[in-house]
Tab-separated table of C-alpha atoms and ligand atoms in Angstrom:
chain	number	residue	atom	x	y	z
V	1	UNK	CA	0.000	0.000	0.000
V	2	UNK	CA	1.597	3.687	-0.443
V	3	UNK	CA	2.133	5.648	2.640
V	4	UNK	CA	0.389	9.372	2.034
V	5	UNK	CA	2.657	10.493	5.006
V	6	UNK	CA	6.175	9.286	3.163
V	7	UNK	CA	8.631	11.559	1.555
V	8	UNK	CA	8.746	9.477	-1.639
V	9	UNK	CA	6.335	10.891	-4.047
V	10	UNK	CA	3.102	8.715	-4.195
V	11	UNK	CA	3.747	7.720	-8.407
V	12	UNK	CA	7.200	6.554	-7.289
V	13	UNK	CA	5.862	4.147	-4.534
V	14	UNK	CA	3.281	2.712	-7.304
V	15	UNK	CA	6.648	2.015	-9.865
V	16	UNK	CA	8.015	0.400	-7.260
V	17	UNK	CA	5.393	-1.544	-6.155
V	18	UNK	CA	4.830	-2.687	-9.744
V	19	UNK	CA	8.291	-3.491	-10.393
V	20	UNK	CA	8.919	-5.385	-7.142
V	21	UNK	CA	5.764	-7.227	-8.648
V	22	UNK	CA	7.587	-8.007	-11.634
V	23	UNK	CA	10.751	-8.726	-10.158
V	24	UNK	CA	9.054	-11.798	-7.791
V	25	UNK	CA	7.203	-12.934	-11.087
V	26	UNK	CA	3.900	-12.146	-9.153
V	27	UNK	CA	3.169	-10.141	-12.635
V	28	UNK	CA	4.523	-12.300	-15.671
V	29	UNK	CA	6.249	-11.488	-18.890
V	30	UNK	CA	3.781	-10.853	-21.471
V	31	UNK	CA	0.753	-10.773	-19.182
V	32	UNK	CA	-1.531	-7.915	-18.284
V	33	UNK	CA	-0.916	-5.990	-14.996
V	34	UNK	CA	-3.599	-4.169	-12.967
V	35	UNK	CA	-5.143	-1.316	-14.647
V	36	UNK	CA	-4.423	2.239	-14.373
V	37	UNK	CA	-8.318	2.173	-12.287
V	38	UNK	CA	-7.415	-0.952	-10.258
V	39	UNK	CA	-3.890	0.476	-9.411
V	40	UNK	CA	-5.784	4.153	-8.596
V	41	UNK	CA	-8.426	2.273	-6.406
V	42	UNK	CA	-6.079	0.140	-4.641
V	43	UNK	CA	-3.684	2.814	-3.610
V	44	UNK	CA	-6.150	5.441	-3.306
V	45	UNK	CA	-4.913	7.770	-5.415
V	46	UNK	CA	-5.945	9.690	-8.954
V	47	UNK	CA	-5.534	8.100	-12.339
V	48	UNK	CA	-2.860	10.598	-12.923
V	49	UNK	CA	-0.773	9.380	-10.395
V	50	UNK	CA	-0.812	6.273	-11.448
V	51	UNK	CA	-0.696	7.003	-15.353
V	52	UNK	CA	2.814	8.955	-14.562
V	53	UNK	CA	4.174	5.481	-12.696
V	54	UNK	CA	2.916	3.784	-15.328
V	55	UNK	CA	5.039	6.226	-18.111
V	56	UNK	CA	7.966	5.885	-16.362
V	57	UNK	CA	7.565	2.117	-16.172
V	58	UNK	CA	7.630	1.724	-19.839
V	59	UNK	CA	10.249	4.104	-20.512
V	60	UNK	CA	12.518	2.309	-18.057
V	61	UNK	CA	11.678	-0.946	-20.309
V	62	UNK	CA	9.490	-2.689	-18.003
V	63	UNK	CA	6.243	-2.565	-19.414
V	64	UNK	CA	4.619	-2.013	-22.435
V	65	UNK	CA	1.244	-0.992	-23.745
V	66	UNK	CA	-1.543	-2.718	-26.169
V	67	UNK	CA	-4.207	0.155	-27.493
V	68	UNK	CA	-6.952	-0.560	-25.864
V	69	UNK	CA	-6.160	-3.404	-24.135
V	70	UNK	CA	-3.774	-2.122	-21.066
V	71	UNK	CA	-0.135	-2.671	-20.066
V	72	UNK	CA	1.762	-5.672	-20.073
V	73	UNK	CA	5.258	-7.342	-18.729
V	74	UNK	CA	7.942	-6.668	-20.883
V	75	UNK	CA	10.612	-9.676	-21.148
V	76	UNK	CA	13.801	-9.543	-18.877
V	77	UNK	CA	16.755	-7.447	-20.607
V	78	UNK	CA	19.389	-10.053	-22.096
V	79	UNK	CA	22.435	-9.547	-19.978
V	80	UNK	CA	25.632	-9.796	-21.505
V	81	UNK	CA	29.299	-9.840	-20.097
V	82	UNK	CA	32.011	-7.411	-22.024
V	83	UNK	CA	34.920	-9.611	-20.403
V	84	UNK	CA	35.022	-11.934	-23.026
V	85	UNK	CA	35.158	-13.003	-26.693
V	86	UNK	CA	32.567	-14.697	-27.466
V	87	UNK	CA	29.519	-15.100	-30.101
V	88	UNK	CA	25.743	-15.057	-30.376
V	89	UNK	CA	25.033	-18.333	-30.152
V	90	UNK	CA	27.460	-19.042	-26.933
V	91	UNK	CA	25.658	-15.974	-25.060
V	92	UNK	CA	22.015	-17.571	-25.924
V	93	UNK	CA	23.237	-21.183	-24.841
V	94	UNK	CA	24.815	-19.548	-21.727
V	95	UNK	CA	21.312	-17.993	-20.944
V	96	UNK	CA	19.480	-21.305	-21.797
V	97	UNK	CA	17.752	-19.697	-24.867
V	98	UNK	CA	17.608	-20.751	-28.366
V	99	UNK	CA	19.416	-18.863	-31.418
V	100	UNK	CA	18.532	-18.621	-34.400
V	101	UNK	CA	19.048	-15.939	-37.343
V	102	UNK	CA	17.667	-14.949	-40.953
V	103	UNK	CA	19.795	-14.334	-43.602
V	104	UNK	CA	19.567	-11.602	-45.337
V	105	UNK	CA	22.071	-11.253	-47.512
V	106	UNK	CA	24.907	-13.814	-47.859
V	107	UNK	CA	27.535	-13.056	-50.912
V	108	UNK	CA	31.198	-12.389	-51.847
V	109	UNK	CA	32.247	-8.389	-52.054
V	110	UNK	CA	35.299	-6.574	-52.977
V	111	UNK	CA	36.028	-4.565	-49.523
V	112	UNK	CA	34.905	-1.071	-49.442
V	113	UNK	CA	37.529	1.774	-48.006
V	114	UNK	CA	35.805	1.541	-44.261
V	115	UNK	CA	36.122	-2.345	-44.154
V	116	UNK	CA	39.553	-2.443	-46.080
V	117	UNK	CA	40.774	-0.258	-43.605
V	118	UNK	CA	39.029	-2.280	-40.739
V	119	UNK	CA	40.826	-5.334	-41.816
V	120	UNK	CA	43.752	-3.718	-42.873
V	121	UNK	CA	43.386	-4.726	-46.634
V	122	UNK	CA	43.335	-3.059	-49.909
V	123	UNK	CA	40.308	-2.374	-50.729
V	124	UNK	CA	38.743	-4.524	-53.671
V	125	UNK	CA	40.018	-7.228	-52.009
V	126	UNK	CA	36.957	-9.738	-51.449
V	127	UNK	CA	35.022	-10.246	-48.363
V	128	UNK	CA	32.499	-12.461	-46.979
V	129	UNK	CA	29.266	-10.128	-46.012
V	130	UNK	CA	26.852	-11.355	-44.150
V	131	UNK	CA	23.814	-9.651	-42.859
V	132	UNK	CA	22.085	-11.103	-40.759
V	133	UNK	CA	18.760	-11.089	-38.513
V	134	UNK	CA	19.612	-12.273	-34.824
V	135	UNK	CA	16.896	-13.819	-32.985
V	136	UNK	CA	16.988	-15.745	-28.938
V	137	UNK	CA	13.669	-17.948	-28.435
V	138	UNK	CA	12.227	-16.230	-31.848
V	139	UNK	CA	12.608	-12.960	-30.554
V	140	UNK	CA	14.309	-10.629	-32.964
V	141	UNK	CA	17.558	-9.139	-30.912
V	142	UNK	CA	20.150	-7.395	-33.468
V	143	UNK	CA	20.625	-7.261	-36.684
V	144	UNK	CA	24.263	-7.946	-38.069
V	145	UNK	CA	26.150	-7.596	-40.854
V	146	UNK	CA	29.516	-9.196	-40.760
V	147	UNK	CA	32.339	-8.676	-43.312
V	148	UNK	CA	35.005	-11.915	-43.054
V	149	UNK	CA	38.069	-12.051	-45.191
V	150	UNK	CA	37.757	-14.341	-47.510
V	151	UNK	CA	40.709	-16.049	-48.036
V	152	UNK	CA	40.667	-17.291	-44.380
V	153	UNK	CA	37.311	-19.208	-45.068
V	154	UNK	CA	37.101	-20.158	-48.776
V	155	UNK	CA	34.064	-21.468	-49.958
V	156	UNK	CA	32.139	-21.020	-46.548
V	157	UNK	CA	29.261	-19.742	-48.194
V	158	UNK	CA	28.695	-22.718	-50.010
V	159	UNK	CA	29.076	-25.249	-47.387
V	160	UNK	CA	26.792	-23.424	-44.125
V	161	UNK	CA	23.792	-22.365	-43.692
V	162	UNK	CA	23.861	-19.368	-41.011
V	163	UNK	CA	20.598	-19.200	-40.409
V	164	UNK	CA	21.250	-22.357	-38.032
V	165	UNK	CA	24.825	-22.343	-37.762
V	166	UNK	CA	26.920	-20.473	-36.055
V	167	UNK	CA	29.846	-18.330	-37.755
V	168	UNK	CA	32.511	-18.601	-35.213
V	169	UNK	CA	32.002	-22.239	-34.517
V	170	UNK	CA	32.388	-22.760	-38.109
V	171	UNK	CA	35.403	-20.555	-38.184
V	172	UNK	CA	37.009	-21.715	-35.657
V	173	UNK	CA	36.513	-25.464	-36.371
V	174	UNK	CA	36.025	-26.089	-40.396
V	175	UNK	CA	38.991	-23.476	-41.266
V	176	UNK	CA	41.190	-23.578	-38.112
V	177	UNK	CA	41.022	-20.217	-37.382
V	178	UNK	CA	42.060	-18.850	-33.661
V	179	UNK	CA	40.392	-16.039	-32.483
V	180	UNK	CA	41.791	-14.439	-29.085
V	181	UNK	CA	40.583	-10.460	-28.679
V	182	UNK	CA	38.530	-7.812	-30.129
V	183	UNK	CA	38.375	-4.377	-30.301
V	184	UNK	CA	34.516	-2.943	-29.767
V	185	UNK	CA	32.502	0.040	-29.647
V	186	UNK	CA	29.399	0.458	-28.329
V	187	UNK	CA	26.994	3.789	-28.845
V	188	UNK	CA	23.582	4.540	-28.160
V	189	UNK	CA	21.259	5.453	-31.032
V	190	UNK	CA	17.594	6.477	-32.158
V	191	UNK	CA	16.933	3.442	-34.172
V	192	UNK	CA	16.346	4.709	-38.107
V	193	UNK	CA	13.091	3.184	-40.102
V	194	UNK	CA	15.046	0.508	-41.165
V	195	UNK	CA	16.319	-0.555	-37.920
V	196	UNK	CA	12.470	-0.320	-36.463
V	197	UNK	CA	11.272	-2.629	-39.387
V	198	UNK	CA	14.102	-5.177	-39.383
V	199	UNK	CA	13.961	-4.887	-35.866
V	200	UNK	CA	10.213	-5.008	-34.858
V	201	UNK	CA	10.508	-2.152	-32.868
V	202	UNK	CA	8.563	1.242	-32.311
V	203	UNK	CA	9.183	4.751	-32.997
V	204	UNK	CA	11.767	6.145	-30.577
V	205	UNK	CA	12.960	2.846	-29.122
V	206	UNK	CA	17.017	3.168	-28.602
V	207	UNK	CA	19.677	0.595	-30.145
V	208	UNK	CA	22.661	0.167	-29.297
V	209	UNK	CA	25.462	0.516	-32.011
V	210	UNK	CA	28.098	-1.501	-31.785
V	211	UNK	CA	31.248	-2.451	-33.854
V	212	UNK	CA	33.548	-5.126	-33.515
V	213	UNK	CA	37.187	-6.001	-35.042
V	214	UNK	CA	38.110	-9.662	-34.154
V	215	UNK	CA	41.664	-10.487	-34.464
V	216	UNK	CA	43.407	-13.455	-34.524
V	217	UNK	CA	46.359	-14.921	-33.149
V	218	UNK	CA	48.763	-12.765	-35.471
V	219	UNK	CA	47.142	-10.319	-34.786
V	220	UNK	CA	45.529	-10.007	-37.850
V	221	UNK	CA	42.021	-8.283	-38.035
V	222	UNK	CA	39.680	-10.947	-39.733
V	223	UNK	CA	36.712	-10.056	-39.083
V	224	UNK	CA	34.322	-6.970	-39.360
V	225	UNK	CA	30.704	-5.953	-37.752
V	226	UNK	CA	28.070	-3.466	-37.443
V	227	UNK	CA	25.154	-4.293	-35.533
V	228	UNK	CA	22.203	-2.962	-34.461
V	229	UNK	CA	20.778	-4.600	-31.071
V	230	UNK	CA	17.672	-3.560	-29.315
V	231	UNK	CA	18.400	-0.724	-26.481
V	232	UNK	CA	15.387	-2.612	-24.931
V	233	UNK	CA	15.798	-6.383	-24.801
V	234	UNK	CA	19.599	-5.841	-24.195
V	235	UNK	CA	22.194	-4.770	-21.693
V	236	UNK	CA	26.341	-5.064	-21.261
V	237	UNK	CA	27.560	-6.147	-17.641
V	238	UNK	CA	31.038	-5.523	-16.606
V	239	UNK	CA	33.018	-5.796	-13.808
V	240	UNK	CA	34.965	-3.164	-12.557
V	241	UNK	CA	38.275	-2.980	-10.817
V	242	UNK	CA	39.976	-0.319	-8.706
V	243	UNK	CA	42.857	0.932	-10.584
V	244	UNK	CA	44.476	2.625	-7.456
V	245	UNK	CA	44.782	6.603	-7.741
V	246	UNK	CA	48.008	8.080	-8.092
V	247	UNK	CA	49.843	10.060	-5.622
V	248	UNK	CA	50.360	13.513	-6.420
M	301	16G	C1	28.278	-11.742	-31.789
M	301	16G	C2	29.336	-10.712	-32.140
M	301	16G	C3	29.656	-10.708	-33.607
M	301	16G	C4	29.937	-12.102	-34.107
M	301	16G	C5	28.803	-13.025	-33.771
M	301	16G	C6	29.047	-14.456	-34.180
M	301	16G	C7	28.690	-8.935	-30.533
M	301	16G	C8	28.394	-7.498	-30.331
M	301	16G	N1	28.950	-9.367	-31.764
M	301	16G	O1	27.023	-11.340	-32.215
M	301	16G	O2	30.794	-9.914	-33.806
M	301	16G	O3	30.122	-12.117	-35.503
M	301	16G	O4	28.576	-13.008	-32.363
M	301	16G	O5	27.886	-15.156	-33.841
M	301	16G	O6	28.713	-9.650	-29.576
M	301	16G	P1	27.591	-16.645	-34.197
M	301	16G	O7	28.849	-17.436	-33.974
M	301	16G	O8	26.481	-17.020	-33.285
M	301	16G	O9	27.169	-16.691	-35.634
């Protein structure tokens, strides 16, 4: 129940109620909460009140709302460590989730100027691109496109199929190739039409840009990527260490 006599603002003690709700999986993903009338009734309060927690709830990711039909759960962010290396498919199994992806574009390209200097190639020189859809339990995640020299992996096109496979595991165990760091940016962005399309989203949901160079172990830059993920089904985790300050 909200306290009328506590100093935290009566549409803050509703978000929290709701999300301490959510967090115990008394409300479930994908399922209706109480209504902005039920909530006001229950807490005695105005619809207003409860129509600001309820704002602020979905802007924070943790609901969302049908037209005419109320607000509902929103799935768990995807958590993802930035200490290591790793792929897609590894994250997804880590979580217990499926992956999966749709190809969207799958061919053989001389390198442009940005990804011949990315790999440290001339450009012209040809490239595996792969764009590609990126989906956990059927949910669409990111969308990735993925430039791979080509003479490391000749002929992979031919022989996988990545909407089922996974690109490093072919990599690493078809052609023998050792990955061991990467160099990665990550921005935020206001998703474009094309992101909102490919990536069922709705206006002004965020993505998170991110770009990776893979290198292997002579330290050669193999690999390539742009992708788009959703700003609202995923999050990066790190730890962070003390570096200790220096004396003046
Ligand atoms: C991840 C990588 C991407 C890599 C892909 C391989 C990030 C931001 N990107 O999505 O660089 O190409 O995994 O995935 O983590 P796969 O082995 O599942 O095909």
């Amino acid at each position: 129940m909200t306290k009328h006599d506590s100093p935290l603002p009566l549409y803050v003690q509703i978000k929290d109620y709701v999300r301490l709700n959510i967090q115990k999986g008394v409300f479930r993903v994908n399922t209706r909460i109480p209504s902005e009338r039920q909530l006001a009734q229950q807490f005695s309060v105005n619809r207003l009140t409860v129509s600001k927690a309820l704002k602020e709830l979905a802007q924070e990711g943790m609901i969302y709302s049908r037209v005419g039909k109320g607000s509902y759960v929103c799935p768990p962010k995807i958590n993802q460590t930035l200490q290591s290396l790793s792929s897609f498919t590894e994250e997804m199994k880590r979580r217990g989730q499926r992956a999966s992806s749709r190809v969207l574009h799958a061919e053989i390209e001389p390198a442009g100027e940005e990804v011949a200097e990315a790999l440290s190639i001339l450009p012209g020189a040809e490239v595996v691109v792969l764009v590609r859809l990126r989906l956990a339990d059927d949910d669409v995640i990111a969308l990735e496109k993925s430039h791979i020299l080509n003479a490391l992996c000749p002929g992979i096109l031919l022989h996988h199929d990545f909407s089922c496979e996974s690109l490093y595991h072919v990599l690493r165990e078809e052609y023998g190739l050792r990955m061991t760091y990467a160099h990665q940016t990550i921005e935020a962005q206001v998703a474009n039409d094309t992101d909102h399309r490919m990536l069922e989203t709705k206006g002004g949901a965020p993505i998170l840009s991110i770009v990776r160079v893979t290198y292997n172990d002579q330290d050669q830059p193999f690999e390539y990527v742009r992708s788009a993920y959703r700003g609202d089904r995923y999050r990066f985790y790190t730890v962070l260490r003390l570096v200790e300050p220096q004396q003046d």
